[in-house]
Every structure is written in structure tokens, then in C-alpha cells.
Short mmCIF file of C-alpha atoms in Angstrom, two decimals:
data_model
loop_
_atom_site.label_atom_id
_atom_site.label_comp_id
_atom_site.label_asym_id
_atom_site.label_seq_id
_atom_site.Cartn_x
_atom_site.Cartn_y
_atom_site.Cartn_z
CA MET A 79 -3.38 -83.38 81.91
CA ARG A 80 -2.08 -86.95 82.20
CA SER A 81 -5.16 -87.98 84.17
CA ALA A 82 -7.41 -86.58 81.47
CA LEU A 83 -5.40 -88.44 78.84
CA VAL A 84 -5.72 -91.71 80.73
CA VAL A 85 -9.49 -91.24 80.98
CA GLY A 86 -9.65 -90.45 77.27
CA LEU A 87 -7.71 -93.57 76.39
CA MET A 88 -9.95 -95.74 78.54
CA LEU A 89 -13.02 -94.33 76.80
CA LEU A 90 -11.35 -94.96 73.45
CA LEU A 91 -10.77 -98.57 74.40
CA ALA A 92 -14.41 -98.95 75.34
CA ALA A 93 -15.42 -97.61 71.94
CA CYS A 94 -13.10 -99.88 69.96
CA GLY A 95 -15.74 -102.49 69.27
CA ARG A 96 -15.82 -106.11 70.24
CA SER A 97 -13.12 -107.75 72.32
CA PRO A 98 -12.44 -111.49 71.97
CA THR A 99 -14.51 -112.26 75.07
CA ASN A 100 -17.61 -111.25 73.04
CA TYR A 101 -17.02 -113.88 70.36
CA VAL A 102 -19.01 -117.09 70.26
CA GLY A 103 -16.84 -120.09 69.44
CA ILE A 104 -13.43 -119.64 67.82
CA PRO A 105 -12.54 -115.98 67.24
CA GLY A 106 -11.29 -115.06 63.80
CA ASP A 107 -9.00 -117.93 62.77
CA ASN A 108 -9.27 -120.18 59.72
CA ASP A 109 -7.16 -122.90 61.35
CA PRO A 110 -7.58 -122.51 65.12
CA HIS A 111 -5.44 -124.45 67.58
CA ASP A 112 -6.79 -125.25 71.00
CA GLY A 113 -3.34 -124.70 72.51
CA VAL A 114 -3.67 -120.94 72.11
CA ARG A 115 -7.17 -120.70 73.56
CA ARG A 116 -6.03 -118.32 76.32
CA ALA A 117 -5.09 -115.72 73.69
CA TRP A 118 -8.71 -115.51 72.53
CA GLY A 119 -9.78 -114.04 75.86
CA LEU A 120 -7.03 -111.46 76.30
CA PRO A 121 -8.63 -108.00 76.15
CA ILE A 122 -6.13 -106.20 73.87
CA GLN A 123 -5.88 -107.70 70.39
CA GLY A 124 -3.71 -106.70 67.46
CA LEU A 125 -2.49 -107.51 63.96
CA ASP A 126 0.75 -107.39 62.03
CA VAL A 127 0.53 -106.68 58.32
CA ALA A 128 2.62 -106.31 55.19
CA ARG A 129 2.03 -106.03 51.45
CA TYR A 130 0.55 -109.55 51.42
CA GLN A 131 -2.65 -108.25 53.03
CA GLY A 132 -3.28 -105.86 50.15
CA ARG A 133 -5.48 -102.85 50.74
CA ILE A 134 -6.73 -102.73 54.34
CA ASP A 135 -9.81 -101.03 55.73
CA PHE A 136 -8.39 -100.11 59.12
CA GLY A 137 -11.64 -98.54 60.26
CA SER A 138 -13.43 -101.86 59.82
CA ALA A 139 -10.63 -103.74 61.53
CA ARG A 140 -10.76 -101.37 64.47
CA ALA A 141 -14.53 -101.73 64.70
CA GLY A 142 -13.99 -105.51 64.68
CA GLY A 143 -12.00 -105.35 67.90
CA VAL A 144 -8.41 -104.57 66.82
CA HIS A 145 -6.57 -102.24 69.19
CA PHE A 146 -3.15 -102.12 67.52
CA VAL A 147 -1.28 -103.01 64.36
CA TYR A 148 2.39 -103.45 63.56
CA ILE A 149 3.23 -102.64 59.95
CA LYS A 150 6.20 -103.94 58.01
CA SER A 151 8.38 -101.01 57.05
CA THR A 152 11.89 -102.03 56.03
CA GLU A 153 14.01 -105.12 55.41
CA GLY A 154 17.76 -105.32 55.18
CA LYS A 155 19.62 -102.29 53.89
CA ASP A 156 17.50 -101.27 50.88
CA TYR A 157 13.95 -102.72 50.86
CA ILE A 158 10.79 -100.97 51.97
CA ASP A 159 7.40 -102.65 51.96
CA PRO A 160 5.47 -101.08 49.06
CA ASN A 161 2.34 -100.72 51.22
CA PHE A 162 4.08 -99.27 54.25
CA TYR A 163 3.16 -95.61 53.87
CA ASP A 164 -0.44 -96.31 52.87
CA ASN A 165 -0.81 -98.64 55.85
CA TRP A 166 0.91 -96.15 58.16
CA ARG A 167 -1.45 -93.34 57.18
CA GLY A 168 -4.52 -95.58 57.09
CA ALA A 169 -3.97 -96.95 60.58
CA GLN A 170 -3.39 -93.48 61.98
CA ALA A 171 -6.51 -92.10 60.31
CA SER A 172 -8.59 -94.91 61.86
CA GLY A 173 -7.39 -94.07 65.35
CA MET A 174 -5.70 -97.44 65.74
CA ALA A 175 -2.38 -97.59 67.61
CA ARG A 176 0.34 -98.49 65.12
CA GLY A 177 4.04 -99.18 64.97
CA ALA A 178 6.66 -100.16 62.40
CA TYR A 179 8.82 -103.25 62.21
CA HIS A 180 12.15 -103.87 60.51
CA PHE A 181 13.03 -107.35 59.23
CA MET A 182 16.72 -107.99 59.95
CA THR A 183 18.84 -109.75 57.35
CA TRP A 184 22.28 -111.24 57.87
CA CYS A 185 24.16 -110.38 54.67
CA SER A 186 24.44 -106.64 55.18
CA LEU A 187 25.90 -104.50 57.95
CA ALA A 188 23.74 -103.56 60.91
CA SER A 189 24.85 -99.95 60.43
CA GLU A 190 23.52 -100.00 56.86
CA GLN A 191 20.20 -101.45 57.99
CA ALA A 192 19.94 -98.91 60.78
CA ALA A 193 20.58 -96.03 58.38
CA TRP A 194 17.88 -97.38 56.05
CA PHE A 195 15.33 -97.66 58.86
CA VAL A 196 16.09 -94.13 60.08
CA ARG A 197 15.78 -92.77 56.55
CA MET A 198 12.51 -94.47 55.68
CA VAL A 199 10.46 -94.71 58.89
CA PRO A 200 8.89 -91.53 60.30
CA ASN A 201 9.67 -90.62 63.88
CA ASP A 202 6.03 -90.05 64.81
CA PRO A 203 5.61 -89.29 68.52
CA ASP A 204 2.26 -91.09 68.63
CA ALA A 205 3.64 -94.35 67.21
CA LEU A 206 4.18 -97.50 69.23
CA PRO A 207 7.77 -98.52 69.96
CA PRO A 208 9.50 -99.94 66.88
CA VAL A 209 9.99 -103.68 66.47
CA LEU A 210 13.08 -105.56 65.34
CA ASP A 211 12.03 -108.80 63.62
CA LEU A 212 14.67 -111.48 64.25
CA GLU A 213 14.40 -114.73 62.32
CA TRP A 214 16.59 -116.91 60.14
CA ASN A 215 16.07 -115.82 56.54
CA ASN A 216 15.31 -119.33 55.30
CA HIS A 217 13.50 -118.19 52.15
CA SER A 218 16.12 -115.61 51.18
CA SER A 219 19.10 -115.91 48.86
CA CYS A 220 21.08 -114.71 51.89
CA LYS A 221 22.08 -117.91 53.72
CA ASN A 222 24.82 -116.47 55.93
CA LYS A 223 23.98 -117.18 59.57
CA HIS A 224 27.32 -115.93 60.99
CA ASN A 225 28.21 -116.93 64.51
CA ARG A 226 26.21 -116.18 67.64
CA ASP A 227 28.44 -113.39 68.93
CA ASP A 228 28.41 -111.63 65.56
CA ILE A 229 24.62 -111.90 65.34
CA LEU A 230 24.16 -110.52 68.86
CA GLU A 231 26.44 -107.59 68.05
CA LYS A 232 24.37 -106.78 64.96
CA VAL A 233 21.14 -107.01 66.99
CA ARG A 234 22.40 -104.62 69.66
CA VAL A 235 23.62 -102.11 67.05
CA MET A 236 20.20 -102.13 65.43
CA LEU A 237 18.29 -101.84 68.72
CA ASP A 238 20.40 -98.87 69.77
CA ALA A 239 19.84 -97.08 66.44
CA MET A 240 16.09 -97.68 66.53
CA GLU A 241 15.82 -96.32 70.07
CA ARG A 242 17.86 -93.22 69.21
CA HIS A 243 15.67 -92.57 66.17
CA THR A 244 12.30 -93.00 67.87
CA GLY A 245 13.08 -92.24 71.51
CA LYS A 246 11.41 -95.53 72.49
CA VAL A 247 12.89 -98.84 73.61
CA PRO A 248 12.40 -101.25 70.68
CA ILE A 249 10.57 -104.57 70.99
CA ILE A 250 12.13 -107.82 69.77
CA TYR A 251 9.96 -110.14 67.66
CA THR A 252 11.24 -113.67 67.25
CA ASP A 253 10.31 -117.29 66.63
CA MET A 254 11.34 -120.47 68.43
CA ASN A 255 14.25 -121.39 66.13
CA PHE A 256 16.02 -118.05 66.28
CA TYR A 257 15.30 -117.71 69.98
CA ARG A 258 16.82 -121.12 70.71
CA ASP A 259 19.89 -120.52 68.52
CA ILE A 260 20.70 -116.92 69.47
CA LEU A 261 18.57 -115.13 72.05
CA ALA A 262 17.97 -117.66 74.83
CA GLY A 263 19.74 -116.65 78.02
CA GLU A 264 20.66 -113.16 76.77
CA HIS A 265 19.63 -109.99 78.62
CA PHE A 266 17.91 -107.20 76.71
CA ASP A 267 16.14 -104.06 77.87
CA SER A 268 13.71 -104.74 75.04
CA SER A 269 10.45 -106.54 75.68
CA PHE A 270 9.70 -109.63 73.61
CA TRP A 271 7.01 -110.37 71.06
CA LEU A 272 6.91 -114.15 70.73
CA ARG A 273 5.48 -116.33 67.99
CA SER A 274 3.72 -119.41 69.37
CA THR A 275 0.80 -120.69 67.31
CA ALA A 276 0.24 -124.10 68.89
CA ALA A 277 0.92 -123.55 72.59
CA GLU A 278 1.25 -120.81 75.19
CA PRO A 279 4.60 -118.99 75.01
CA HIS A 280 5.94 -120.33 78.31
CA MET A 281 5.77 -123.86 76.90
CA LYS A 282 8.14 -122.91 74.06
CA TYR A 283 10.27 -120.09 75.48
CA GLY A 284 10.56 -121.05 79.14
CA ASP A 285 10.45 -118.18 81.61
CA ARG A 286 11.07 -115.37 79.06
CA PRO A 287 8.43 -112.67 79.77
CA TRP A 288 6.47 -111.56 76.73
CA LEU A 289 4.72 -108.31 75.90
CA ILE A 290 2.93 -109.50 72.74
CA TRP A 291 1.97 -113.02 71.70
CA GLN A 292 1.53 -113.89 68.02
CA TRP A 293 -1.02 -116.67 68.36
CA THR A 294 -1.97 -117.43 64.75
CA GLN A 295 -0.88 -116.79 61.18
CA THR A 296 -4.25 -117.87 59.75
CA GLY A 297 -6.35 -115.18 61.36
CA THR A 298 -9.31 -113.39 59.84
CA MET A 299 -10.48 -109.86 60.48
CA SER A 300 -13.00 -107.36 59.17
CA GLY A 301 -11.45 -105.05 56.59
CA ILE A 302 -8.82 -107.57 55.43
CA ASN A 303 -9.39 -109.93 52.51
CA THR A 304 -6.55 -112.37 53.28
CA GLU A 305 -5.41 -114.35 56.27
CA VAL A 306 -3.49 -112.22 58.73
CA ASP A 307 -1.26 -112.69 61.77
CA ARG A 308 -3.16 -112.05 64.98
CA ASN A 309 -1.58 -111.04 68.26
CA ALA A 310 -2.49 -110.30 71.86
CA PHE A 311 -1.04 -107.95 74.47
CA TYR A 312 -0.14 -109.67 77.72
CA GLY A 313 -2.12 -107.57 80.17
CA SER A 314 -5.20 -105.62 81.16
CA GLU A 315 -6.70 -102.50 79.64
CA THR A 316 -5.06 -100.45 82.39
CA GLU A 317 -1.65 -101.93 81.57
CA TRP A 318 -2.29 -101.26 77.89
CA VAL A 319 -2.93 -97.60 78.66
CA GLN A 320 0.32 -97.49 80.65
CA PHE A 321 2.13 -98.92 77.65
CA LEU A 322 0.56 -96.37 75.29
CA LEU A 323 1.47 -93.47 77.54
CA THR A 324 5.03 -94.49 78.38
CA GLY A 325 6.18 -96.57 75.42
CA CYS A 326 7.51 -99.14 77.89
CA ASP A 327 6.37 -102.49 79.18
CA PRO A 328 4.59 -101.58 82.45
CA ARG A 329 6.63 -104.28 84.23
CA MET A 330 9.83 -102.46 83.25
CA LEU A 331 8.83 -98.95 84.27
CA ASP A 332 10.56 -99.12 87.65
CA ARG A 333 13.86 -100.04 86.00
CA LEU A 334 13.81 -98.11 82.72
CA GLY A 335 11.84 -95.08 83.91
CA PRO A 336 14.61 -93.67 86.12
CA GLN A 337 16.97 -93.96 83.12
CA GLY A 338 14.76 -91.51 81.22
CA ARG A 339 13.81 -94.15 78.64
CA CYS A 340 10.04 -94.19 79.30
CA GLY A 341 7.40 -91.51 79.32
CA SER A 342 5.79 -90.55 82.61
CA LEU A 343 2.30 -91.29 83.86
CA LYS A 344 2.42 -88.24 86.12
#
């Protein structure tokens, strides 16, 4: 059964439309930066979206070469993106792999934010692992940064709750400022999704392995009328299928698999 599923997923990938290697010139970016050129050729491309993108035609985006989308779901202890459920259903109907992300804030308890995420985000077995978005809330009325130990405690509480709710090890999204201030040097079982729009991630984050690379915030894509964040998966189509089937970074399967925290390819 697993073998048949793998074959089916590979065929699905082949039918997903163009990959960036088919583009001529600069692929889908209104303000391209030569420092992220390598991202254009990675075979598995994705988006992250929120209410700012308005109504999205996910079928057109998928036909344009998008393999996955992360959708903003919740923020803090009481906000839900008004387009979340429409985007969640639309992405699923298109056949695009999709997951939800929670934007962490620092003026409410992690337990409150976890309860909100669990209440509002469906535990769909076909969803990608959830994402915890970790940034300083510079544009928020909440200016409390706390201290590093307190922040790390909040992060670990939230990661644990998200994994218990979905049964999948969450992914950490972050930018260079928050990474430098809080996350650098810390061990997590979570894979990382790194923002780096002017250089390859290793030039900004050192030797931190990454699963997903956010390579532009000025992207363009069929089916979306605004600029959109574009992202790339680190590996090959085979590694992407492994990720879809197990919910874990393929490079972590040997460590997390025996703990019962990843699906099985067998």
C-alpha cells in the first residue's frame, strides 16, 4: 500500500505543472535578488499566505508550479485570520499540500495561545506539520520581549501543544533578528523554515539546517492578485514524498522515527 502511495505521489508531482527550472529568466518575483538564485532551481516550490492575499485561486497556483502552501491560522490568544477557513478548504480542494501556521505573540501566556490554536485549527490527517512563526512583534502594540529563558519556555510549551494536537512535529519559522536573539545555539526536534531574501540561508544562519527557505516577499504567482511570499523545500522530489508520507524532515527520520513521532514509509 505504501509503495502504491509513493508512486501516486510521484505522479501527482509530475502533474503539478511547471517547476522553476522551466522558467526563462527570473521566476515569479517583482523585486528579484541575485543572492537567492539557487532557490529558483529547487524542484519543490511553495507559498505562505494570509488575508493580505485576498481571494486565491489555488487551482491556478498549483498549475503554475506550486506544490505546497502554508496558511496563517491564528495569532496570539484570540485572533484568527479571517481568510483561514476559506484558504484551508480551497487549498485542499485543489490538491495542494497545505499546513497552518500560528504567529506567536509575547504578551499572552503560551498556554492560552496553545488552547486557541487547538480550538481553531482542524486536526486534518492529510495536513502538513504545523508551523510556529517566531518573530519580534515590532508592529504590534505588544512590545514586551521578556528575557531569553522565558521566551524559550513559551516556545517549547507551544511546540509541545501543537505536536500533541496534530500528531506531527511542528516546524519553526523565524527571521534573522529573532534567530540571533533567541534561537541560535538551541536544540529543537523541530525543523527550521528560514527567511533569507538576499542571500542563501547558510550565509545568515550559519550551520543551522533548514527544511524550507523563504526566498522572497515580493513573489508573484498565478491565481493571486498581490505579491506573495515564495518558499522552497530543501531537497529532491523523492525527499519531498518522504516528508509528505512521514510528516518529518527526511534527515531526522532515523532519530525521530524510533520515538514514534514520524509516519512510516514501510
